CSV table of C-alpha atoms and ligand atoms in Angstrom, one decimal:
chain,number,residue,atom,x,y,z
A,1,UNK,CA,-157.4,72.5,44.6
A,2,UNK,CA,-153.9,71.2,44.1
A,3,UNK,CA,-154.8,67.8,45.4
A,4,UNK,CA,-157.8,67.6,43.1
A,5,UNK,CA,-155.8,68.5,40.0
A,6,UNK,CA,-153.1,66.0,40.9
A,7,UNK,CA,-155.8,63.3,41.4
A,8,UNK,CA,-157.3,64.1,38.1
A,9,UNK,CA,-153.9,64.1,36.4
A,10,UNK,CA,-153.0,60.8,37.9
A,11,UNK,CA,-156.2,59.2,36.8
A,12,UNK,CA,-155.6,60.3,33.2
A,13,UNK,CA,-152.0,59.2,33.2
A,14,UNK,CA,-152.5,55.9,34.8
A,15,UNK,CA,-152.3,53.1,32.2
A,16,UNK,CA,-155.5,51.2,32.3
A,17,UNK,CA,-153.8,47.8,32.9
A,18,UNK,CA,-151.8,49.0,35.9
A,19,UNK,CA,-153.3,48.8,39.4
A,20,UNK,CA,-154.9,52.1,40.5
A,21,UNK,CA,-152.3,54.3,42.2
A,22,UNK,CA,-154.5,57.3,42.8
A,23,UNK,CA,-153.6,57.8,46.4
A,24,UNK,CA,-149.9,58.3,47.0
A,25,UNK,CA,-149.2,56.4,50.2
A,26,UNK,CA,-146.1,57.3,52.1
A,27,UNK,CA,-145.0,55.9,55.5
A,28,UNK,CA,-145.2,58.5,58.3
A,29,UNK,CA,-142.2,59.5,60.4
A,30,UNK,CA,-141.1,56.4,62.3
A,31,UNK,CA,-138.1,55.9,64.6
A,32,UNK,CA,-138.6,52.1,64.5
A,33,UNK,CA,-136.9,49.9,61.9
A,34,UNK,CA,-139.0,47.3,60.1
A,35,UNK,CA,-137.2,44.6,62.2
A,36,UNK,CA,-138.1,46.4,65.4
A,37,UNK,CA,-141.7,46.4,64.3
A,38,UNK,CA,-141.5,42.7,63.9
A,39,UNK,CA,-139.7,42.2,67.3
A,40,UNK,CA,-142.2,44.4,69.1
A,41,UNK,CA,-145.2,42.7,67.5
A,42,UNK,CA,-143.9,39.3,68.4
A,43,UNK,CA,-143.2,40.1,72.0
A,44,UNK,CA,-146.5,41.9,72.4
A,45,UNK,CA,-148.4,39.0,70.8
A,46,UNK,CA,-146.9,36.5,73.2
A,47,UNK,CA,-148.0,38.6,76.1
A,48,UNK,CA,-151.5,39.3,74.8
A,49,UNK,CA,-152.1,35.7,74.0
A,50,UNK,CA,-151.7,34.9,77.7
A,51,UNK,CA,-154.5,37.3,78.4
A,52,UNK,CA,-157.0,36.7,75.6
A,53,UNK,CA,-159.3,33.8,74.8
A,54,UNK,CA,-157.5,32.7,71.7
A,55,UNK,CA,-159.5,30.2,69.7
A,56,UNK,CA,-157.5,26.9,69.3
A,57,UNK,CA,-159.6,25.2,66.6
A,58,UNK,CA,-157.9,23.5,63.7
A,59,UNK,CA,-160.6,24.3,61.2
A,60,UNK,CA,-161.0,28.0,62.2
A,61,UNK,CA,-157.2,28.5,62.3
A,62,UNK,CA,-156.8,26.7,58.9
A,63,UNK,CA,-159.6,28.8,57.4
A,64,UNK,CA,-158.2,32.2,58.6
A,65,UNK,CA,-154.7,31.2,57.3
A,66,UNK,CA,-156.1,30.3,53.9
A,67,UNK,CA,-157.6,33.8,53.7
A,68,UNK,CA,-154.4,35.3,54.9
A,69,UNK,CA,-152.3,33.5,52.3
A,70,UNK,CA,-154.7,34.7,49.5
A,71,UNK,CA,-154.4,38.3,50.7
A,72,UNK,CA,-150.6,38.1,51.2
A,73,UNK,CA,-150.0,37.6,47.5
A,74,UNK,CA,-150.8,41.2,46.8
A,75,UNK,CA,-148.0,43.7,46.3
A,76,UNK,CA,-150.0,45.9,48.7
A,77,UNK,CA,-149.4,43.4,51.4
A,78,UNK,CA,-145.7,44.3,51.4
A,79,UNK,CA,-143.8,46.9,53.4
A,80,UNK,CA,-144.2,50.5,52.1
A,81,UNK,CA,-140.8,52.0,51.5
A,82,UNK,CA,-140.0,55.7,51.9
A,83,UNK,CA,-139.9,56.2,48.1
A,84,UNK,CA,-143.4,54.6,47.8
A,85,UNK,CA,-142.1,51.3,46.4
A,86,UNK,CA,-142.9,48.0,48.1
A,87,UNK,CA,-140.4,45.9,50.0
A,88,UNK,CA,-140.4,42.7,52.0
A,89,UNK,CA,-143.4,40.8,53.4
A,90,UNK,CA,-144.1,40.9,57.1
A,91,UNK,CA,-144.4,37.6,58.9
A,92,UNK,CA,-148.1,37.8,59.3
A,93,UNK,CA,-149.9,35.6,61.7
A,94,UNK,CA,-153.7,35.4,62.4
A,95,UNK,CA,-155.7,34.2,65.4
A,96,UNK,CA,-159.4,34.3,66.3
A,97,UNK,CA,-160.3,35.6,69.7
A,98,UNK,CA,-163.4,34.2,71.4
A,99,UNK,CA,-165.2,37.5,72.0
A,100,UNK,CA,-168.7,38.4,70.9
A,101,UNK,CA,-167.7,42.1,70.6
A,102,UNK,CA,-167.1,43.0,67.0
A,103,UNK,CA,-163.4,43.9,66.8
A,104,UNK,CA,-160.2,43.1,65.1
A,105,UNK,CA,-156.7,44.5,65.6
A,106,UNK,CA,-153.2,44.1,64.5
A,107,UNK,CA,-149.8,44.6,66.1
A,108,UNK,CA,-146.7,46.0,64.4
A,109,UNK,CA,-144.8,43.6,62.2
A,110,UNK,CA,-147.6,41.1,61.5
A,111,UNK,CA,-149.8,39.6,64.3
A,112,UNK,CA,-153.5,40.0,63.5
A,113,UNK,CA,-156.4,39.1,65.8
A,114,UNK,CA,-160.0,38.8,64.8
A,115,UNK,CA,-162.8,38.5,67.3
A,116,UNK,CA,-165.3,35.7,66.6
A,117,UNK,CA,-168.0,38.4,66.8
A,118,UNK,CA,-166.6,39.9,63.6
A,119,UNK,CA,-166.8,36.6,61.8
A,120,UNK,CA,-170.4,36.2,63.0
A,121,UNK,CA,-171.2,39.8,61.9
A,122,UNK,CA,-169.8,39.4,58.4
A,123,UNK,CA,-172.3,38.6,55.6
A,124,UNK,CA,-169.8,36.8,53.4
A,125,UNK,CA,-166.1,35.9,53.1
A,126,UNK,CA,-165.3,39.0,51.2
A,127,UNK,CA,-166.3,41.1,54.2
A,128,UNK,CA,-164.1,39.1,56.6
A,129,UNK,CA,-161.3,39.3,54.1
A,130,UNK,CA,-161.8,43.0,54.0
A,131,UNK,CA,-161.4,43.3,57.8
A,132,UNK,CA,-158.2,41.2,57.5
A,133,UNK,CA,-156.9,43.3,54.6
A,134,UNK,CA,-157.6,46.5,56.5
A,135,UNK,CA,-155.6,45.2,59.5
A,136,UNK,CA,-152.8,44.0,57.2
A,137,UNK,CA,-152.7,47.5,55.9
A,138,UNK,CA,-152.1,49.0,59.3
A,139,UNK,CA,-149.2,46.6,59.6
A,140,UNK,CA,-147.6,47.4,56.2
A,141,UNK,CA,-148.1,51.1,56.6
A,142,UNK,CA,-146.6,50.7,60.1
A,143,UNK,CA,-149.3,52.9,61.8
A,144,UNK,CA,-148.7,51.4,65.3
A,145,UNK,CA,-145.0,52.4,65.6
A,146,UNK,CA,-145.7,55.6,63.8
A,147,UNK,CA,-148.2,56.5,66.5
A,148,UNK,CA,-145.7,55.4,69.1
A,149,UNK,CA,-143.0,57.6,67.5
A,150,UNK,CA,-145.5,60.5,67.6
A,151,UNK,CA,-145.6,60.3,71.4
A,152,UNK,CA,-142.3,62.1,71.5
A,153,UNK,CA,-140.9,59.9,74.3
A,154,UNK,CA,-137.5,61.3,75.0
A,155,UNK,CA,-136.1,57.9,75.9
A,156,UNK,CA,-137.3,56.3,72.7
A,157,UNK,CA,-134.3,57.1,70.4
A,158,UNK,CA,-131.8,55.7,72.9
A,159,UNK,CA,-133.9,52.7,73.6
A,160,UNK,CA,-134.1,51.9,69.9
A,161,UNK,CA,-130.5,52.7,69.1
A,162,UNK,CA,-129.6,49.4,70.7
A,163,UNK,CA,-128.2,50.8,74.0
A,164,UNK,CA,-130.3,48.1,75.6
A,165,UNK,CA,-129.4,45.5,72.9
A,166,UNK,CA,-130.8,42.1,73.7
A,167,UNK,CA,-133.5,43.5,76.0
A,168,UNK,CA,-137.2,43.1,75.3
A,169,UNK,CA,-138.6,46.1,73.4
A,170,UNK,CA,-142.0,45.3,74.8
A,171,UNK,CA,-140.6,45.2,78.3
A,172,UNK,CA,-138.6,48.4,77.9
A,173,UNK,CA,-141.6,50.3,76.5
A,174,UNK,CA,-143.7,48.9,79.4
A,175,UNK,CA,-141.3,50.6,81.8
A,176,UNK,CA,-141.9,53.9,80.0
A,177,UNK,CA,-145.6,53.4,80.7
A,178,UNK,CA,-146.5,52.3,77.2
A,179,UNK,CA,-149.4,49.9,77.6
A,180,UNK,CA,-150.3,47.1,75.2
A,181,UNK,CA,-153.8,46.3,76.3
A,182,UNK,CA,-157.1,47.3,74.8
A,183,UNK,CA,-156.4,51.0,75.0
A,184,UNK,CA,-152.8,50.9,73.8
A,185,UNK,CA,-151.4,53.8,71.7
A,186,UNK,CA,-150.5,51.0,69.2
A,187,UNK,CA,-154.2,50.6,68.4
A,188,UNK,CA,-155.2,54.3,68.3
A,189,UNK,CA,-155.2,55.2,64.7
A,190,UNK,CA,-155.9,58.6,63.2
A,191,UNK,CA,-158.6,59.2,60.6
A,192,UNK,CA,-155.8,59.6,58.0
A,193,UNK,CA,-154.4,56.2,59.1
A,194,UNK,CA,-157.9,54.8,58.6
A,195,UNK,CA,-158.5,56.1,55.2
A,196,UNK,CA,-155.0,54.8,54.2
A,197,UNK,CA,-155.8,51.3,55.6
A,198,UNK,CA,-159.1,51.3,53.7
A,199,UNK,CA,-157.4,52.4,50.5
A,200,UNK,CA,-154.5,49.9,50.8
A,201,UNK,CA,-156.9,47.2,52.1
A,202,UNK,CA,-159.1,47.6,49.1
A,203,UNK,CA,-156.2,47.0,46.8
A,204,UNK,CA,-155.2,43.8,48.7
A,205,UNK,CA,-158.8,42.5,48.4
A,206,UNK,CA,-159.1,43.2,44.7
A,207,UNK,CA,-155.8,41.4,44.0
A,208,UNK,CA,-157.1,38.4,45.9
A,209,UNK,CA,-160.3,38.4,43.9
A,210,UNK,CA,-162.6,39.9,46.6
A,211,UNK,CA,-164.8,42.9,45.8
A,212,UNK,CA,-163.4,45.8,47.8
A,213,UNK,CA,-166.9,47.3,48.1
A,214,UNK,CA,-167.6,44.6,50.7
A,215,UNK,CA,-165.1,46.2,53.0
A,216,UNK,CA,-167.0,49.5,52.8
A,217,UNK,CA,-170.3,47.6,53.3
A,218,UNK,CA,-169.1,45.9,56.4
A,219,UNK,CA,-167.9,49.2,58.0
A,220,UNK,CA,-171.2,50.8,56.9
A,221,UNK,CA,-173.1,48.0,58.6
A,222,UNK,CA,-171.1,48.5,61.8
A,223,UNK,CA,-171.7,52.2,61.8
A,224,UNK,CA,-175.4,51.6,61.5
A,225,UNK,CA,-175.4,49.2,64.4
A,226,UNK,CA,-172.9,51.2,66.4
A,227,UNK,CA,-175.5,53.6,67.6
A,228,UNK,CA,-177.6,50.9,69.1
A,229,UNK,CA,-175.0,48.5,70.3
A,230,UNK,CA,-172.3,49.3,72.8
A,231,UNK,CA,-170.4,46.2,71.6
A,232,UNK,CA,-169.0,48.2,68.7
A,233,UNK,CA,-167.5,51.0,70.8
A,234,UNK,CA,-164.0,49.6,70.9
A,235,UNK,CA,-163.9,48.9,67.2
A,236,UNK,CA,-165.2,52.3,66.2
A,237,UNK,CA,-162.8,54.1,68.5
A,238,UNK,CA,-159.8,52.0,67.3
A,239,UNK,CA,-160.8,52.5,63.7
A,240,UNK,CA,-162.5,56.0,63.5
A,241,UNK,CA,-164.5,56.6,60.4
A,242,UNK,CA,-162.5,59.0,58.2
A,243,UNK,CA,-165.8,60.0,56.7
A,244,UNK,CA,-167.4,58.8,53.5
A,245,UNK,CA,-165.4,55.6,53.8
A,246,UNK,CA,-167.8,53.6,51.6
A,247,UNK,CA,-167.9,56.3,48.9
A,248,UNK,CA,-164.1,56.5,49.0
A,249,UNK,CA,-163.7,52.8,48.4
A,250,UNK,CA,-166.3,52.9,45.7
A,251,UNK,CA,-164.3,55.7,44.0
A,252,UNK,CA,-161.1,53.7,44.3
A,253,UNK,CA,-162.8,50.5,42.9
A,254,UNK,CA,-163.9,52.4,39.8
A,255,UNK,CA,-160.3,53.2,39.0
A,256,UNK,CA,-159.3,49.5,39.2
A,257,UNK,CA,-159.2,47.3,36.2
A,258,UNK,CA,-162.5,45.5,35.8
A,259,UNK,CA,-162.4,42.1,37.5
A,260,UNK,CA,-164.9,39.5,38.3
A,261,UNK,CA,-165.3,38.9,42.0
A,262,UNK,CA,-166.9,36.2,44.1
A,263,UNK,CA,-168.2,36.6,47.6
A,264,UNK,CA,-167.0,33.3,49.0
A,265,UNK,CA,-163.9,32.0,47.2
A,266,UNK,CA,-163.3,29.0,49.5
A,267,UNK,CA,-166.9,28.0,49.8
A,268,UNK,CA,-166.4,27.5,53.5
A,269,UNK,CA,-167.6,30.8,54.9
A,270,UNK,CA,-171.0,29.8,56.2
A,271,UNK,CA,-169.7,26.6,57.7
A,272,UNK,CA,-167.0,28.5,59.6
A,273,UNK,CA,-169.5,31.1,60.7
A,274,UNK,CA,-171.7,28.4,62.1
A,275,UNK,CA,-168.7,26.6,63.7
A,276,UNK,CA,-167.5,29.8,65.4
A,277,UNK,CA,-171.1,30.5,66.7
A,278,UNK,CA,-171.1,27.1,68.5
A,279,UNK,CA,-167.5,27.2,69.8
A,280,UNK,CA,-167.3,26.6,73.6
A,281,UNK,CA,-165.8,29.7,75.3
A,282,UNK,CA,-162.2,29.0,76.2
A,283,UNK,CA,-161.1,30.1,79.6
A,284,UNK,CA,-159.0,33.2,79.9
A,285,UNK,CA,-155.7,32.5,81.4
A,286,UNK,CA,-155.7,35.9,83.2
A,287,UNK,CA,-158.7,37.8,84.5
A,288,UNK,CA,-158.2,40.9,82.4
A,289,UNK,CA,-155.9,42.9,80.3
A,290,UNK,CA,-153.1,44.1,82.4
A,291,UNK,CA,-149.9,45.6,81.2
A,292,UNK,CA,-147.6,44.4,84.0
A,293,UNK,CA,-148.9,41.1,85.2
A,294,UNK,CA,-147.0,39.1,87.8
A,295,UNK,CA,-143.7,37.9,86.4
A,296,UNK,CA,-143.0,34.2,86.2
A,297,UNK,CA,-140.6,33.0,88.8
A,298,UNK,CA,-137.7,31.3,87.1
A,299,UNK,CA,-135.8,28.3,88.6
A,300,UNK,CA,-132.4,29.1,90.2
A,301,UNK,CA,-129.4,28.8,87.9
A,302,UNK,CA,-128.1,25.3,88.2
A,303,UNK,CA,-124.7,25.4,86.5
A,304,UNK,CA,-121.7,26.6,88.5
A,305,UNK,CA,-119.5,29.2,87.0
A,306,UNK,CA,-116.7,27.6,85.0
A,307,UNK,CA,-113.1,27.8,86.4
A,308,UNK,CA,-111.9,28.5,82.9
A,309,UNK,CA,-111.9,32.2,82.1
A,310,UNK,CA,-112.2,34.2,78.9
A,311,UNK,CA,-111.1,37.7,78.4
A,312,UNK,CA,-113.5,40.5,77.5
A,313,UNK,CA,-112.0,43.4,75.7
A,314,UNK,CA,-114.1,46.5,76.4
A,315,UNK,CA,-113.4,49.9,74.9
A,316,UNK,CA,-111.3,51.2,77.7
A,317,UNK,CA,-111.0,48.1,80.0
A,318,UNK,CA,-110.5,44.4,79.9
A,319,UNK,CA,-111.7,41.7,82.4
A,320,UNK,CA,-111.8,37.9,82.6
A,321,UNK,CA,-115.1,36.0,83.0
A,322,UNK,CA,-116.2,32.4,83.3
A,323,UNK,CA,-116.3,30.8,79.9
A,324,UNK,CA,-119.8,29.4,80.4
A,325,UNK,CA,-121.2,32.9,80.8
A,326,UNK,CA,-122.4,35.0,78.0
A,327,UNK,CA,-121.7,38.6,77.0
A,328,UNK,CA,-124.4,40.9,75.9
A,329,UNK,CA,-124.4,44.7,75.5
A,330,UNK,CA,-123.0,47.6,73.7
A,331,UNK,CA,-119.3,47.8,73.3
A,332,UNK,CA,-119.4,51.4,72.1
A,333,UNK,CA,-121.1,52.5,75.2
A,334,UNK,CA,-118.7,50.4,77.4
A,335,UNK,CA,-121.7,48.9,79.1
A,336,UNK,CA,-121.9,45.1,79.2
A,337,UNK,CA,-123.8,42.3,80.9
A,338,UNK,CA,-122.0,39.0,81.5
A,339,UNK,CA,-124.2,36.2,82.9
A,340,UNK,CA,-125.1,32.5,82.5
A,341,UNK,CA,-128.1,32.0,80.2
A,342,UNK,CA,-130.4,31.4,83.1
A,343,UNK,CA,-129.1,34.4,85.0
A,344,UNK,CA,-131.0,36.8,82.7
A,345,UNK,CA,-134.7,36.5,83.5
A,346,UNK,CA,-138.0,38.2,82.8
A,347,UNK,CA,-139.1,40.5,85.6
A,348,UNK,CA,-142.4,42.5,86.2
A,349,UNK,CA,-143.8,44.0,83.1
A,350,UNK,CA,-141.7,41.8,80.8
A,351,UNK,CA,-138.5,43.7,81.8
A,352,UNK,CA,-135.3,41.9,81.4
A,353,UNK,CA,-133.4,41.6,84.6
A,354,UNK,CA,-130.0,40.1,85.6
A,355,UNK,CA,-130.6,37.9,88.6
A,356,UNK,CA,-127.3,36.2,88.5
A,357,UNK,CA,-124.2,37.5,86.8
A,358,UNK,CA,-122.5,40.9,86.5
A,359,UNK,CA,-123.0,44.2,84.8
A,360,UNK,CA,-120.3,46.7,83.9
A,361,UNK,CA,-121.1,50.3,83.1
A,362,UNK,CA,-119.9,53.8,83.8
A,363,UNK,CA,-121.6,56.8,85.4
A,364,UNK,CA,-120.8,60.5,84.7
A,365,UNK,CA,-121.8,62.7,87.6
A,366,UNK,CA,-123.3,66.0,86.7
A,367,UNK,CA,-120.6,68.5,87.6
A,368,UNK,CA,-117.1,69.0,88.9
A,369,UNK,CA,-114.1,66.7,89.5
A,370,UNK,CA,-114.7,63.1,90.4
A,371,UNK,CA,-114.9,62.3,94.1
A,372,UNK,CA,-115.1,58.5,94.7
A,373,UNK,CA,-117.2,58.6,97.9
A,374,UNK,CA,-119.7,61.3,96.9
A,375,UNK,CA,-120.1,60.0,93.4
A,376,UNK,CA,-120.7,56.4,94.5
A,377,UNK,CA,-123.4,57.6,96.8
A,378,UNK,CA,-125.0,59.5,93.9
A,379,UNK,CA,-124.8,56.4,91.7
A,380,UNK,CA,-126.5,54.3,94.4
A,381,UNK,CA,-129.3,56.9,94.5
A,382,UNK,CA,-129.6,56.7,90.7
A,383,UNK,CA,-129.7,52.9,90.9
A,384,UNK,CA,-132.5,53.1,93.5
A,385,UNK,CA,-134.7,55.0,91.0
A,386,UNK,CA,-134.9,52.0,88.8
A,387,UNK,CA,-134.8,49.5,91.7
A,388,UNK,CA,-136.7,51.0,94.7
A,389,UNK,CA,-136.0,47.8,96.7
A,390,UNK,CA,-132.3,48.4,96.7
A,391,UNK,CA,-130.9,49.1,100.2
A,392,UNK,CA,-127.4,49.3,101.6
A,393,UNK,CA,-126.5,46.2,103.6
A,394,UNK,CA,-123.0,46.9,104.8
A,395,UNK,CA,-120.6,49.9,105.3
A,396,UNK,CA,-118.6,50.5,102.2
A,397,UNK,CA,-115.1,49.1,102.1
A,398,UNK,CA,-112.0,50.7,100.5
A,399,UNK,CA,-110.2,48.4,98.1
A,400,UNK,CA,-107.9,48.6,95.1
A,401,UNK,CA,-108.9,47.6,91.6
A,402,UNK,CA,-106.2,47.6,88.9
A,403,UNK,CA,-103.9,49.5,91.3
A,404,UNK,CA,-106.4,52.3,91.8
A,405,UNK,CA,-108.5,53.3,94.8
A,406,UNK,CA,-112.0,51.7,94.7
A,407,UNK,CA,-115.0,51.3,96.8
A,408,UNK,CA,-117.0,48.2,97.5
A,409,UNK,CA,-120.6,48.5,98.6
A,410,UNK,CA,-122.8,45.6,99.5
A,411,UNK,CA,-126.5,46.1,98.8
A,412,UNK,CA,-129.6,44.0,99.0
A,413,UNK,CA,-132.7,43.9,96.9
A,414,UNK,CA,-135.5,41.6,95.9
A,415,UNK,CA,-134.3,38.7,93.7
A,416,UNK,CA,-136.3,37.7,90.6
A,417,UNK,CA,-135.9,34.1,91.9
A,418,UNK,CA,-138.7,32.9,94.1
A,419,UNK,CA,-138.4,33.7,97.8
A,420,UNK,CA,-134.8,34.9,97.4
A,421,UNK,CA,-133.1,38.0,98.6
A,422,UNK,CA,-130.6,39.4,96.1
A,423,UNK,CA,-127.0,40.4,97.0
A,424,UNK,CA,-125.6,43.2,94.8
A,425,UNK,CA,-121.9,44.0,95.3
A,426,UNK,CA,-121.0,47.3,93.7
A,427,UNK,CA,-117.4,48.1,92.9
A,428,UNK,CA,-116.7,51.7,91.9
A,429,UNK,CA,-113.5,53.2,90.6
A,430,UNK,CA,-112.9,56.8,89.7
A,431,UNK,CA,-111.7,57.1,86.1
A,432,UNK,CA,-110.9,60.3,84.1
A,433,UNK,CA,-114.0,59.8,82.0
A,434,UNK,CA,-116.4,59.0,84.9
A,435,UNK,CA,-117.2,56.5,87.6
A,436,UNK,CA,-116.4,53.0,86.3
A,437,UNK,CA,-118.5,50.3,88.1
A,438,UNK,CA,-119.2,46.6,88.2
A,439,UNK,CA,-122.2,45.2,89.9
A,440,UNK,CA,-122.0,41.5,90.9
A,441,UNK,CA,-125.5,40.0,91.3
A,442,UNK,CA,-126.6,36.8,92.8
A,443,UNK,CA,-129.5,35.4,94.9
A,444,UNK,CA,-128.5,35.0,98.5
A,445,UNK,CA,-128.5,31.2,98.5
A,446,UNK,CA,-126.0,31.1,95.7
A,447,UNK,CA,-123.8,34.0,96.7
A,448,UNK,CA,-121.1,32.0,98.7
A,449,UNK,CA,-120.7,29.7,95.7
A,450,UNK,CA,-120.1,32.5,93.2
A,451,UNK,CA,-118.1,34.8,95.4
A,452,UNK,CA,-114.7,33.4,94.5
A,453,UNK,CA,-115.6,33.9,90.8
A,454,UNK,CA,-116.6,37.5,91.4
A,455,UNK,CA,-113.3,38.1,93.2
A,456,UNK,CA,-111.4,36.7,90.3
A,457,UNK,CA,-113.3,38.9,87.8
A,458,UNK,CA,-112.6,42.0,89.9
A,459,UNK,CA,-108.9,41.2,90.2
A,460,UNK,CA,-108.6,40.8,86.4
A,461,UNK,CA,-109.9,44.3,85.6
A,462,UNK,CA,-107.3,46.4,83.7
A,463,UNK,CA,-107.7,49.8,82.2
A,464,UNK,CA,-106.1,50.9,78.9
B,1,ZN,ZN1,-158.2,50.6,61.2
């Protein structure tokens, strides 16, 4: 009842020249920032394009981009702010995928993919524009990362807070078991999401001069065919019918200022539809969707560590490192990675790994006073949890770092460089706030070459 009276009131109060604002759209609870949406979408898009048959045809690409550019001009194609106002425009991209199945999907932050089956199934350009406008709406309303937020992953806030700054969001989420294939949570929208995307999409269409009713007609047609054809299953499960979607769009259209619409603004629709129908099927670069495909094997780092050193000022320590290496990490957390640019590589599942360089971090054991031997063993067990290949190569040695007792453990694991074993030298020092440690990492074949550098770095460590 309250909703109804509000709707009626809004309809009466809305000035006839203003765009209909019947439905009050608000973004859902979302831990991601708009920039993180963009980053995640870009990374995921790069991965998915390796696995899908993306159409590389200048005419088809050009046509889809013309439609996108028309739709982008609408205010409704902009980010929805918390107060209901509209903000920046996402960096939208669009690609056709050579699949007969009728489907379309979007990724957070802008990438949109439309199956050729959807182009063939559309009766006119307005229907295709409607599918694109609907997908754009999932992007601007940020439904993908909202769904991801709703998963209540305990690790997510920390991951997003930048504790892993510089790491791939896609890769980090993949390690949490978040998939980005056909059944990804990013593409599982609720019925409320769907009705919002229809509502917002209809506004985008109208602003671009396409009759929004065509969006409803297209979905209606799919629903009618869905019962007979299995090819629609994916689309209908990704975009569940919120019920009465055609009637809802018609209602919305009646509140819009009267406009004249055309079905094919560019005059190219039938030509493109025919072109798409006769496209040769491009080969898939991978057999199927997989969330953690084999990682590429990068070439070994070529440049030797510089003999010139630079000082890194951490929160409670300083150390010197070769000036041709780069620092990345979170100073506040006192965790830092220092490595040459080709020492940081992509591992399985898109995870960012350090294959050559060093990592500084600290570890707080659960209880009691620090005990160097015991806590170092516990740290190694912890490191094994994220790197099951890790094994002890040599008996620990007692050394001194910054005048304090320290332990040096030599471990081995699998290197991300092809055919290489990795040497990981772990130095641990008991500090009042926890176990301070540095891991020196190199592939076996480069270890002798970098060892003097590692020794210099360790000798330079000072505590405040
Ligand atoms: Zn949808």
